[in-house]
Amino acid sequence: MRAALRQPQLIVGPEIGWLRLRPLSPCTFLSLVPGWLTDSFKWDQKTFPTQGDGAVAHSLYKMIFLTALPLFWIMISASRGGHWGAWMPSSISAFEGTCVSIPCRFDFPDELRPAVVHGVWYFNSPYPKNYPPVVFKSRTQVVHESFQGRSRLLGDLGLRNCTLLLSNLSPELGGKYYFRGDLGGYNQYTFSEHSVLDIINTPNIVVPPEVVAGTEVEVSCMVPDNCPELHPELSWLGHDGLGEPTVLGRLREDEGTWVQVSLLHFVPTREANGHRLGCQASFPNTTLQFEGYASLDVKYPPVIVDVNSSVEAIEGSHVSLLCGADSNPPPLLTWMRDGTVLREAVAESLSLELEEVTPAEDGVYACLAENAYGQDNRTVGLSVMYAPWKPTVNGTVVAVEGETVSILCSTQSNPDPILTIFKEKQILATVIYENELQLELPAVTPEDDGEYWCVAENQYGQRATAFNLSVEFAPVILLESHCAAARDTVQCLCVVKSNPEPTVAFELPSRNVTVNETEREFVYSERSGLLLTSILTLRGQAQAPPRVICTSSNLYGTKSLELPFQGAHRLMWAKIGPVGAVVAFAILIAIVCYITQTRRKKNVTESPSFSAGDNPPVLFSSDFRISGAPEKYESREVSTLE
């Protein structure tokens, strides 16, 4: 209990080994014993809990008191007298315009035995020499003007009851009230004990220090009820949807004051946070009404209410991700990616700014909101759109004829690209919206040798990579290989296709001679791609040309071919020579002239039915250029081959 009326006190030490008494007169003791048994032993549970060690102390307290009661009586009976002392509530409150009764009891030494007991109530000071305002004075009834018609003594001073009634309260009456006992002569005593009066105009709404959503709470409305003439009635305002109130009625406080209490039980939700709950105190048969309000501070875990949906952004652009949460207290917001904290702050909303995004920032971002009452999280997918990267080729680039070749072309882009493999503008393989393309050549041939292109494209761009496939195979002597004679010179052309580059040799079996490409006086070679062209030049061959065999070899094999001579008439003209050609040309001109003259005579002397003979064939000389030979080559004259 809060220290109220100063009744005899029994103080139990930690070892319950000592007692302390405050002596009273027998009359005072007898007048107070019933109060002790009914009121004083209604110990506050805060002081003596009803469970555990506190309950044990409580029981011991009662037992010791009842056992010591006879001892009390003996000691008080043996006492020669009481002492000066007063008991009143340390504080008391009342509504403006109503009244208040300040309970008061006092005591004095019994040996004084006054015939008449008087008393004085002072305002804000206990010392008469300071001339404090007189609230009430039993001798003269002269009071300060502020208290005229407002103060009245309810208690009987002869019975040591100094209870004071103040009516028609106004704010200026709030303050400290002191009582002074006057027993006549010098037997006057101003008690240091005093009561503080608080003039209020709003009910007191008591909300628990912590209100959590989903947990039942009790809110109380308490108003003072210390006016014997007016008693308040309580009602709740703005409690719709929260619950029905329960009125407990008039309760006595620890210091002897009274309050009216009404309770409201409900289970709050997050929507009730900030709700304004009111209590009204009204006094029947008056116009007095007083209202008080309290805002509910409901604690609840975060709920993310604002967050981006999936975001698409072009590489290099600016992206802002926003996350907002509703909670009380405000949450700790955190942006994370792959377990790494990117940004965090205690706030209702938090943005994550990404400048010039790259494909590396593509992924899932998480927003986490948490406070002491729970947490919530949401994820946001960021898709960075970009053109394909330069394709990479991982596969066989060198193969032997007949082997299976597998070539993998891969890239990365968003969205996935169209991948295509070309060779000489011919599409060999393609896939749509895939990052990889595999080209399978089950049995490669020399025709598969060459340059290939892997092209990746989407709506944001195109990239390509070239790669070469090298097919290795045994030499192949092409059919355009041959020999040709011009005058006294013979040239032999041997065209070989192979990979790797072969060696070429010319064999003349009739002369038992072999000439290879290292003998540059006779052989000129030139390579273009897979083709190797070797030219053998022989001079001074007036007689019939020799047989020539071309032989080519590399690490995969050897190939030989006897080179044929092209154009027998060319050989004939070569044998006739320049003089024969002039003679033949002169004969041809003579024949043409003869035929012309004959036709003219016939037209004059003969009939039109005369028919001329067929024109003889006209022969044209031709050059001796070897078909298929390079335009530029070195020739070496061979005067003699042995």
Short mmCIF file of C-alpha atoms in Angstrom, two decimals, residues 70-559:
data_model
loop_
_atom_site.label_atom_id
_atom_site.label_comp_id
_atom_site.label_asym_id
_atom_site.label_seq_id
_atom_site.Cartn_x
_atom_site.Cartn_y
_atom_site.Cartn_z
CA PRO A 70 -1.71 -9.02 23.40
CA LEU A 71 1.80 -7.56 23.62
CA PHE A 72 0.57 -4.50 21.78
CA TRP A 73 -2.18 -3.99 24.30
CA ILE A 74 0.16 -4.35 27.24
CA MET A 75 2.65 -1.92 25.80
CA ILE A 76 0.03 0.64 24.85
CA SER A 77 -1.66 0.35 28.21
CA ALA A 78 1.67 0.97 29.88
CA SER A 79 2.29 3.98 27.70
CA ARG A 80 2.02 7.36 29.42
CA GLY A 81 0.57 9.02 26.26
CA GLY A 82 0.51 9.43 22.45
CA HIS A 83 2.34 11.89 20.21
CA TRP A 84 1.54 14.59 17.73
CA GLY A 85 0.77 13.06 14.33
CA ALA A 86 -1.67 13.22 11.42
CA TRP A 87 -2.78 10.79 8.70
CA MET A 88 -4.18 11.93 5.35
CA PRO A 89 -3.69 10.91 1.68
CA SER A 90 -0.52 12.36 0.22
CA SER A 91 -2.44 13.23 -2.94
CA ILE A 92 -6.04 13.40 -3.96
CA SER A 93 -7.81 14.53 -7.12
CA ALA A 94 -11.22 15.76 -8.13
CA PHE A 95 -12.97 17.13 -11.19
CA GLU A 96 -13.34 20.84 -11.67
CA GLY A 97 -16.77 22.02 -10.54
CA THR A 98 -17.32 19.09 -8.21
CA CYS A 99 -16.30 18.61 -4.60
CA VAL A 100 -13.68 16.65 -2.71
CA SER A 101 -13.48 15.14 0.72
CA ILE A 102 -9.94 14.98 2.12
CA PRO A 103 -9.94 12.25 4.79
CA CYS A 104 -7.88 13.22 7.85
CA ARG A 105 -7.15 11.87 11.34
CA PHE A 106 -4.77 13.25 13.89
CA ASP A 107 -3.41 12.43 17.34
CA PHE A 108 -1.87 14.23 20.30
CA PRO A 109 -0.42 13.24 23.68
CA ASP A 110 -3.10 11.85 25.98
CA GLU A 111 -1.81 13.68 29.01
CA LEU A 112 -2.96 16.98 27.52
CA ARG A 113 -6.64 16.11 27.95
CA PRO A 114 -8.07 19.30 26.31
CA ALA A 115 -11.62 20.34 27.01
CA VAL A 116 -12.19 21.49 23.46
CA VAL A 117 -10.21 20.62 20.38
CA HIS A 118 -9.98 23.14 17.56
CA GLY A 119 -8.30 22.96 14.21
CA VAL A 120 -7.18 25.03 11.22
CA TRP A 121 -6.61 24.06 7.59
CA TYR A 122 -3.96 26.06 5.70
CA PHE A 123 -3.30 26.30 1.98
CA ASN A 124 0.21 25.80 0.59
CA SER A 125 2.11 26.55 3.83
CA PRO A 126 2.12 24.95 7.30
CA TYR A 127 3.49 27.97 9.19
CA PRO A 128 1.08 30.62 10.50
CA LYS A 129 3.82 33.25 10.59
CA ASN A 130 3.85 33.11 6.78
CA TYR A 131 0.19 34.07 6.83
CA PRO A 132 -0.97 31.30 4.50
CA PRO A 133 -4.55 31.37 3.22
CA VAL A 134 -6.92 29.92 5.78
CA VAL A 135 -9.10 27.22 4.29
CA PHE A 136 -11.09 26.44 7.43
CA LYS A 137 -10.89 27.59 11.06
CA SER A 138 -13.14 26.09 13.71
CA ARG A 139 -12.75 28.94 16.22
CA THR A 140 -13.76 31.94 14.08
CA GLN A 141 -15.07 30.49 10.80
CA VAL A 142 -13.00 33.21 9.11
CA VAL A 143 -11.46 31.93 5.90
CA HIS A 144 -9.67 33.29 2.87
CA GLU A 145 -11.91 34.75 0.23
CA SER A 146 -11.03 31.95 -2.22
CA PHE A 147 -12.57 29.43 0.16
CA GLN A 148 -15.63 31.35 1.31
CA GLY A 149 -18.66 29.12 0.95
CA ARG A 150 -16.47 26.31 -0.36
CA SER A 151 -14.91 24.73 2.73
CA ARG A 152 -16.56 22.69 5.47
CA LEU A 153 -15.31 20.32 8.14
CA LEU A 154 -16.85 16.88 7.90
CA GLY A 155 -14.96 15.28 10.76
CA ASP A 156 -15.41 15.66 14.53
CA LEU A 157 -12.27 17.21 15.99
CA GLY A 158 -13.13 15.81 19.36
CA LEU A 159 -12.86 12.36 17.90
CA ARG A 160 -9.58 13.40 16.27
CA ASN A 161 -11.20 13.39 12.82
CA CYS A 162 -10.15 16.38 10.68
CA THR A 163 -11.78 15.40 7.37
CA LEU A 164 -12.25 18.47 5.10
CA LEU A 165 -14.85 19.03 2.37
CA LEU A 166 -14.17 21.49 -0.48
CA SER A 167 -16.99 22.34 -2.92
CA ASN A 168 -17.30 24.06 -6.28
CA LEU A 169 -13.68 23.30 -7.13
CA SER A 170 -11.76 25.50 -9.49
CA PRO A 171 -8.17 25.22 -10.76
CA GLU A 172 -6.81 27.82 -8.32
CA LEU A 173 -7.73 25.55 -5.40
CA GLY A 174 -5.22 22.95 -6.47
CA GLY A 175 -2.25 22.74 -4.11
CA LYS A 176 -1.08 21.58 -0.67
CA TYR A 177 -3.36 21.45 2.35
CA TYR A 178 -1.98 21.40 5.91
CA PHE A 179 -3.85 20.79 9.19
CA ARG A 180 -2.99 22.50 12.48
CA GLY A 181 -4.32 21.16 15.80
CA ASP A 182 -5.31 23.72 18.45
CA LEU A 183 -5.86 22.33 21.97
CA GLY A 184 -5.70 25.72 23.67
CA GLY A 185 -2.85 27.78 25.01
CA TYR A 186 0.50 26.68 23.78
CA ASN A 187 -0.74 23.26 22.78
CA GLN A 188 -0.91 23.98 19.08
CA TYR A 189 0.80 21.86 16.45
CA THR A 190 1.03 22.14 12.66
CA PHE A 191 1.48 18.69 11.20
CA SER A 192 4.05 18.27 8.49
CA GLU A 193 1.89 15.70 6.84
CA HIS A 194 -0.14 17.27 4.06
CA SER A 195 -2.34 16.38 1.10
CA VAL A 196 -1.88 17.66 -2.45
CA LEU A 197 -5.13 18.37 -4.25
CA ASP A 198 -5.12 18.05 -8.04
CA ILE A 199 -8.01 19.63 -9.93
CA ILE A 200 -8.56 17.68 -13.17
CA ASN A 201 -10.91 17.92 -16.12
CA THR A 202 -10.13 14.70 -18.02
CA PRO A 203 -10.56 11.07 -17.04
CA ASN A 204 -7.43 8.99 -16.70
CA ILE A 205 -7.17 6.27 -19.35
CA VAL A 206 -4.61 3.65 -18.42
CA VAL A 207 -3.19 1.72 -21.38
CA PRO A 208 -0.68 -1.09 -20.80
CA PRO A 209 2.89 -0.05 -21.61
CA GLU A 210 2.97 -2.55 -24.46
CA VAL A 211 0.03 -3.41 -26.69
CA VAL A 212 0.81 -6.17 -29.18
CA ALA A 213 -1.42 -7.07 -32.11
CA GLY A 214 -3.14 -10.39 -31.56
CA THR A 215 -2.69 -10.34 -27.77
CA GLU A 216 -5.61 -9.44 -25.48
CA VAL A 217 -5.19 -6.21 -23.55
CA GLU A 218 -7.03 -4.45 -20.77
CA VAL A 219 -7.56 -0.70 -20.92
CA SER A 220 -8.98 1.01 -17.87
CA CYS A 221 -10.65 4.34 -17.29
CA MET A 222 -10.21 5.70 -13.79
CA VAL A 223 -11.78 8.82 -12.32
CA PRO A 224 -11.74 10.08 -8.74
CA ASP A 225 -14.86 9.54 -6.66
CA ASN A 226 -14.12 11.52 -3.52
CA CYS A 227 -17.13 13.81 -3.60
CA PRO A 228 -19.88 12.52 -1.30
CA GLU A 229 -22.43 14.67 -3.07
CA LEU A 230 -21.66 13.79 -6.70
CA HIS A 231 -20.67 10.37 -8.06
CA PRO A 232 -19.47 9.96 -11.66
CA GLU A 233 -20.74 7.58 -14.28
CA LEU A 234 -18.34 6.24 -16.94
CA SER A 235 -18.84 5.41 -20.61
CA TRP A 236 -16.42 4.56 -23.45
CA LEU A 237 -16.08 6.51 -26.67
CA GLY A 238 -14.75 5.12 -29.96
CA HIS A 239 -14.63 1.53 -28.76
CA ASP A 240 -16.76 0.12 -31.60
CA GLY A 241 -15.18 -3.04 -32.88
CA LEU A 242 -12.82 -3.30 -29.92
CA GLY A 243 -15.02 -4.97 -27.34
CA GLU A 244 -17.68 -4.40 -24.73
CA PRO A 245 -16.68 -2.47 -21.58
CA THR A 246 -16.92 -3.84 -18.07
CA VAL A 247 -17.65 -1.47 -15.19
CA LEU A 248 -16.05 -2.52 -11.94
CA GLY A 249 -17.64 0.26 -9.89
CA ARG A 250 -16.28 2.21 -6.96
CA LEU A 251 -12.95 1.07 -5.58
CA ARG A 252 -11.04 2.21 -2.51
CA GLU A 253 -7.44 3.16 -3.06
CA ASP A 254 -4.55 2.43 -0.77
CA GLU A 255 -4.57 5.81 0.94
CA GLY A 256 -8.28 5.85 1.64
CA THR A 257 -9.36 7.68 -1.49
CA TRP A 258 -11.95 6.34 -3.91
CA VAL A 259 -12.04 5.88 -7.70
CA GLN A 260 -14.53 4.74 -10.28
CA VAL A 261 -13.07 2.20 -12.70
CA SER A 262 -14.28 0.85 -16.04
CA LEU A 263 -12.37 -1.82 -17.96
CA LEU A 264 -12.29 -2.55 -21.67
CA HIS A 265 -10.92 -5.91 -22.89
CA PHE A 266 -10.14 -6.49 -26.56
CA VAL A 267 -7.67 -8.09 -28.95
CA PRO A 268 -6.06 -5.33 -31.01
CA THR A 269 -5.09 -5.61 -34.66
CA ARG A 270 -2.55 -3.66 -36.67
CA GLU A 271 -5.41 -1.53 -37.96
CA ALA A 272 -6.09 -0.38 -34.40
CA ASN A 273 -2.70 1.31 -34.18
CA GLY A 274 -3.24 5.02 -33.62
CA HIS A 275 -6.93 4.45 -32.83
CA ARG A 276 -8.27 7.19 -30.56
CA LEU A 277 -10.07 5.63 -27.61
CA GLY A 278 -12.06 7.86 -25.26
CA CYS A 279 -13.66 7.73 -21.83
CA GLN A 280 -16.41 10.04 -20.60
CA ALA A 281 -17.24 10.86 -16.99
CA SER A 282 -20.63 12.44 -16.40
CA PHE A 283 -22.41 13.42 -13.19
CA PRO A 284 -26.14 12.74 -13.01
CA ASN A 285 -28.48 15.71 -12.62
CA THR A 286 -25.71 18.09 -13.70
CA THR A 287 -24.28 19.37 -16.92
CA LEU A 288 -20.80 18.30 -15.93
CA GLN A 289 -19.14 16.04 -18.47
CA PHE A 290 -15.46 15.27 -18.85
CA GLU A 291 -13.80 13.37 -21.67
CA GLY A 292 -10.34 11.92 -22.01
CA TYR A 293 -8.68 10.24 -24.97
CA ALA A 294 -5.72 7.97 -25.53
CA SER A 295 -4.22 6.81 -28.79
CA LEU A 296 -3.42 3.13 -29.00
CA ASP A 297 0.19 2.33 -29.76
CA VAL A 298 -0.22 -1.18 -31.15
CA LYS A 299 3.00 -3.04 -31.82
CA TYR A 300 2.97 -5.42 -34.76
CA PRO A 301 5.47 -7.16 -37.04
CA PRO A 302 6.37 -5.78 -40.47
CA VAL A 303 4.36 -6.45 -43.59
CA ILE A 304 5.93 -5.44 -46.88
CA VAL A 305 3.28 -3.44 -48.70
CA ASP A 306 5.22 -1.81 -51.52
CA VAL A 307 7.82 -3.56 -53.66
CA ASN A 308 8.71 -3.67 -57.35
CA SER A 309 7.45 -6.49 -59.48
CA SER A 310 9.94 -8.15 -61.78
CA VAL A 311 12.04 -5.52 -63.53
CA GLU A 312 13.50 -5.59 -67.04
CA ALA A 313 16.26 -3.13 -67.89
CA ILE A 314 18.61 -2.63 -70.83
CA GLU A 315 22.30 -2.92 -70.11
CA GLY A 316 23.73 0.46 -69.09
CA SER A 317 20.44 1.93 -67.89
CA HIS A 318 19.54 3.11 -64.36
CA VAL A 319 17.39 0.88 -62.14
CA SER A 320 15.65 1.81 -58.87
CA LEU A 321 14.25 -0.95 -56.64
CA LEU A 322 11.81 0.21 -53.94
CA CYS A 323 10.67 -1.63 -50.81
CA GLY A 324 8.15 -0.27 -48.28
CA ALA A 325 6.88 -1.94 -45.11
CA ASP A 326 4.17 -1.27 -42.54
CA SER A 327 5.13 -2.02 -38.94
CA ASN A 328 5.29 -0.59 -35.43
CA PRO A 329 7.95 0.19 -34.45
CA PRO A 330 9.51 1.06 -37.84
CA PRO A 331 11.36 -1.90 -39.33
CA LEU A 332 14.95 -2.45 -40.29
CA LEU A 333 14.78 -2.71 -44.09
CA THR A 334 17.55 -4.61 -45.86
CA TRP A 335 18.25 -5.15 -49.56
CA MET A 336 20.19 -8.38 -50.19
CA ARG A 337 21.42 -10.41 -53.13
CA ASP A 338 22.89 -13.89 -52.82
CA GLY A 339 23.25 -13.41 -49.06
CA THR A 340 25.16 -10.14 -49.42
CA VAL A 341 23.74 -7.01 -47.77
CA LEU A 342 23.58 -4.22 -50.33
CA ARG A 343 21.83 -1.55 -48.26
CA GLU A 344 19.93 -1.33 -44.96
CA ALA A 345 18.27 1.33 -42.83
CA VAL A 346 15.57 1.75 -40.18
CA ALA A 347 12.83 3.29 -42.26
CA GLU A 348 9.37 2.73 -43.65
CA SER A 349 10.73 2.54 -47.20
CA LEU A 350 14.15 1.94 -48.73
CA SER A 351 15.28 2.16 -52.35
CA LEU A 352 18.23 0.44 -54.00
CA GLU A 353 19.76 2.46 -56.82
CA LEU A 354 21.70 0.60 -59.53
CA GLU A 355 23.60 2.83 -61.92
CA GLU A 356 24.46 1.55 -65.42
CA VAL A 357 23.41 -2.02 -64.79
CA THR A 358 25.46 -4.84 -66.24
CA PRO A 359 24.61 -8.47 -66.90
CA ALA A 360 26.50 -9.31 -63.70
CA GLU A 361 23.73 -7.56 -61.74
CA ASP A 362 21.03 -9.74 -63.27
CA GLY A 363 19.36 -11.94 -60.65
CA VAL A 364 17.02 -12.09 -57.67
CA TYR A 365 17.05 -9.34 -55.05
CA ALA A 366 15.44 -9.77 -51.62
CA CYS A 367 13.93 -7.12 -49.36
CA LEU A 368 13.85 -8.11 -45.67
CA ALA A 369 11.85 -6.15 -43.07
CA GLU A 370 12.17 -6.97 -39.38
CA ASN A 371 11.54 -5.54 -35.93
CA ALA A 372 11.24 -6.97 -32.43
CA TYR A 373 7.85 -8.51 -33.22
CA GLY A 374 8.58 -10.39 -36.44
CA GLN A 375 9.77 -10.11 -40.01
CA ASP A 376 8.64 -10.29 -43.63
CA ASN A 377 10.46 -10.55 -46.94
CA ARG A 378 9.82 -10.25 -50.67
CA THR A 379 11.95 -10.97 -53.74
CA VAL A 380 12.34 -8.99 -56.94
CA GLY A 381 13.75 -10.39 -60.17
CA LEU A 382 15.96 -8.05 -62.18
CA SER A 383 16.46 -9.09 -65.80
CA VAL A 384 19.19 -7.15 -67.61
CA MET A 385 18.65 -7.22 -71.37
CA TYR A 386 21.79 -7.15 -73.54
CA ALA A 387 23.13 -8.15 -76.94
CA PRO A 388 24.93 -11.47 -77.40
CA TRP A 389 28.53 -11.74 -76.34
CA LYS A 390 31.08 -12.72 -78.97
CA PRO A 391 30.50 -16.45 -79.52
CA THR A 392 33.15 -18.88 -78.41
CA VAL A 393 33.95 -22.07 -80.30
CA ASN A 394 35.02 -25.14 -78.38
CA GLY A 395 35.53 -28.18 -80.55
CA THR A 396 37.67 -29.92 -83.13
CA VAL A 397 39.38 -27.58 -85.59
CA VAL A 398 41.79 -30.14 -87.07
CA ALA A 399 40.54 -33.54 -88.25
CA VAL A 400 41.59 -36.40 -90.49
CA GLU A 401 39.41 -37.28 -93.42
CA GLY A 402 36.68 -39.70 -92.35
CA GLU A 403 36.65 -38.70 -88.70
CA THR A 404 33.60 -37.35 -86.87
CA VAL A 405 33.85 -33.69 -85.99
CA SER A 406 31.84 -31.98 -83.23
CA ILE A 407 31.98 -28.21 -82.92
CA LEU A 408 30.26 -26.34 -80.07
CA CYS A 409 29.45 -22.66 -80.43
CA SER A 410 28.20 -20.85 -77.31
CA THR A 411 27.38 -17.32 -76.22
CA GLN A 412 25.46 -15.42 -73.57
CA SER A 413 22.69 -12.87 -73.98
CA ASN A 414 19.32 -11.80 -72.68
CA PRO A 415 16.98 -12.73 -74.18
CA ASP A 416 18.55 -15.93 -75.51
CA PRO A 417 19.81 -15.50 -79.06
CA ILE A 418 19.34 -17.17 -82.41
CA LEU A 419 22.55 -19.10 -83.12
CA THR A 420 23.57 -20.01 -86.66
CA ILE A 421 26.65 -21.66 -88.19
CA PHE A 422 27.48 -20.71 -91.80
CA LYS A 423 30.01 -21.90 -94.37
CA GLU A 424 30.31 -19.92 -97.55
CA LYS A 425 26.90 -18.32 -96.90
CA GLN A 426 25.29 -21.72 -96.52
CA ILE A 427 23.46 -22.43 -93.25
CA LEU A 428 24.72 -25.63 -91.69
CA ALA A 429 22.94 -25.50 -88.30
CA THR A 430 20.74 -23.11 -86.32
CA VAL A 431 18.82 -22.94 -83.03
CA ILE A 432 16.35 -20.41 -81.69
CA TYR A 433 16.53 -18.97 -78.17
CA GLU A 434 19.41 -21.15 -77.11
CA ASN A 435 22.84 -20.24 -75.79
CA GLU A 436 24.61 -23.21 -77.41
CA LEU A 437 24.71 -24.74 -80.86
CA GLN A 438 26.53 -27.97 -81.73
CA LEU A 439 27.55 -28.85 -85.29
CA GLU A 440 28.08 -32.55 -86.02
CA LEU A 441 30.00 -33.68 -89.12
CA PRO A 442 29.90 -37.50 -89.05
CA ALA A 443 32.65 -38.17 -91.64
CA VAL A 444 34.55 -35.13 -92.78
CA THR A 445 35.84 -34.80 -96.32
CA PRO A 446 38.22 -32.31 -97.90
CA GLU A 447 35.16 -30.34 -99.00
CA ASP A 448 34.40 -29.67 -95.29
CA ASP A 449 37.72 -27.89 -94.93
CA GLY A 450 37.43 -24.12 -94.78
CA GLU A 451 36.23 -21.10 -92.85
CA TYR A 452 33.04 -21.21 -90.79
CA TRP A 453 31.08 -18.48 -89.01
CA CYS A 454 29.05 -18.73 -85.79
CA VAL A 455 26.56 -15.84 -85.60
CA ALA A 456 24.48 -14.93 -82.50
CA GLU A 457 21.77 -12.29 -82.62
CA ASN A 458 18.79 -10.93 -80.71
CA GLN A 459 16.86 -7.67 -80.79
CA TYR A 460 19.68 -5.85 -79.01
CA GLY A 461 22.51 -6.71 -81.40
CA GLN A 462 24.56 -9.28 -83.35
CA ARG A 463 28.00 -10.79 -82.82
CA ALA A 464 29.91 -13.33 -84.90
CA THR A 465 33.03 -15.44 -84.61
CA ALA A 466 34.95 -17.08 -87.47
CA PHE A 467 36.75 -20.38 -87.10
CA ASN A 468 38.56 -22.74 -89.49
CA LEU A 469 38.15 -26.45 -89.85
CA SER A 470 41.24 -28.11 -91.24
CA VAL A 471 40.69 -31.56 -92.78
CA GLU A 472 43.86 -33.54 -93.36
CA PHE A 473 43.88 -36.14 -96.16
CA ALA A 474 46.12 -37.97 -98.65
CA PRO A 475 47.10 -36.21 -101.91
CA VAL A 476 44.69 -36.19 -104.85
CA ILE A 477 46.07 -35.37 -108.34
CA LEU A 478 43.38 -33.45 -110.16
CA LEU A 479 42.35 -34.25 -113.75
CA GLU A 480 43.44 -30.91 -115.09
CA SER A 481 47.01 -32.11 -114.68
CA HIS A 482 48.60 -32.59 -118.17
CA CYS A 483 51.54 -31.87 -120.43
CA ALA A 484 51.66 -29.65 -123.53
CA ALA A 485 54.33 -29.01 -126.18
CA ALA A 486 55.00 -25.70 -127.94
CA ARG A 487 57.74 -25.68 -130.58
CA ASP A 488 60.74 -27.21 -128.84
CA THR A 489 59.36 -26.73 -125.29
CA VAL A 490 57.31 -29.14 -123.19
CA GLN A 491 55.49 -27.97 -120.05
CA CYS A 492 53.86 -30.38 -117.61
CA LEU A 493 51.27 -29.20 -115.08
CA CYS A 494 50.57 -31.28 -111.94
CA VAL A 495 47.75 -29.98 -109.70
CA VAL A 496 47.53 -31.69 -106.32
CA LYS A 497 44.95 -31.23 -103.56
CA SER A 498 46.05 -32.33 -100.10
CA ASN A 499 46.40 -31.38 -96.45
CA PRO A 500 48.99 -31.10 -95.15
CA GLU A 501 51.08 -29.79 -98.03
CA PRO A 502 52.53 -32.66 -100.09
CA THR A 503 55.81 -33.18 -101.92
CA VAL A 504 55.66 -33.36 -105.73
CA ALA A 505 58.10 -35.11 -108.08
CA PHE A 506 58.13 -35.54 -111.90
CA GLU A 507 59.41 -38.85 -113.24
CA LEU A 508 60.58 -39.39 -116.86
CA PRO A 509 60.71 -43.21 -117.13
CA SER A 510 62.19 -43.23 -120.64
CA ARG A 511 65.15 -41.27 -119.43
CA ASN A 512 65.27 -42.66 -115.95
CA VAL A 513 65.12 -39.15 -114.51
CA THR A 514 63.16 -37.79 -111.52
CA VAL A 515 62.81 -34.09 -110.93
CA ASN A 516 61.31 -32.79 -107.65
CA GLU A 517 60.18 -29.36 -106.57
CA THR A 518 63.46 -28.62 -104.86
CA GLU A 519 65.11 -28.33 -108.28
CA ARG A 520 63.80 -24.87 -108.99
CA GLU A 521 65.64 -24.61 -112.30
CA PHE A 522 63.09 -27.00 -113.77
CA VAL A 523 60.11 -26.97 -111.38
CA TYR A 524 58.03 -24.04 -110.14
CA SER A 525 55.42 -24.66 -107.37
CA GLU A 526 52.69 -22.48 -105.95
CA ARG A 527 50.14 -23.27 -103.21
CA SER A 528 46.67 -21.76 -102.95
CA GLY A 529 44.53 -23.13 -100.13
CA LEU A 530 44.56 -26.90 -100.43
CA LEU A 531 45.83 -26.84 -104.03
CA LEU A 532 49.48 -27.18 -104.92
CA THR A 533 50.38 -26.48 -108.58
CA SER A 534 53.77 -27.66 -109.84
CA ILE A 535 55.03 -26.88 -113.38
CA LEU A 536 57.84 -28.80 -115.07
CA THR A 537 59.45 -27.04 -118.05
CA LEU A 538 61.57 -28.95 -120.62
CA ARG A 539 63.29 -27.27 -123.61
CA GLY A 540 64.98 -28.65 -126.69
CA GLN A 541 62.42 -31.36 -127.13
CA ALA A 542 62.22 -31.41 -130.98
CA GLN A 543 61.64 -35.08 -130.96
CA ALA A 544 58.59 -36.81 -129.59
CA PRO A 545 57.98 -35.63 -125.98
CA PRO A 546 58.78 -38.07 -123.15
CA ARG A 547 56.36 -39.76 -120.82
CA VAL A 548 55.96 -37.79 -117.57
CA ILE A 549 54.61 -39.23 -114.29
CA CYS A 550 53.61 -36.88 -111.42
CA THR A 551 53.97 -38.33 -107.93
CA SER A 552 52.64 -36.56 -104.78
CA SER A 553 52.89 -37.74 -101.15
CA ASN A 554 52.30 -36.62 -97.56
CA LEU A 555 52.00 -38.44 -94.23
CA TYR A 556 48.61 -39.87 -95.24
CA GLY A 557 49.66 -41.47 -98.55
CA THR A 558 51.15 -41.25 -102.08
CA LYS A 559 49.47 -40.70 -105.41
#
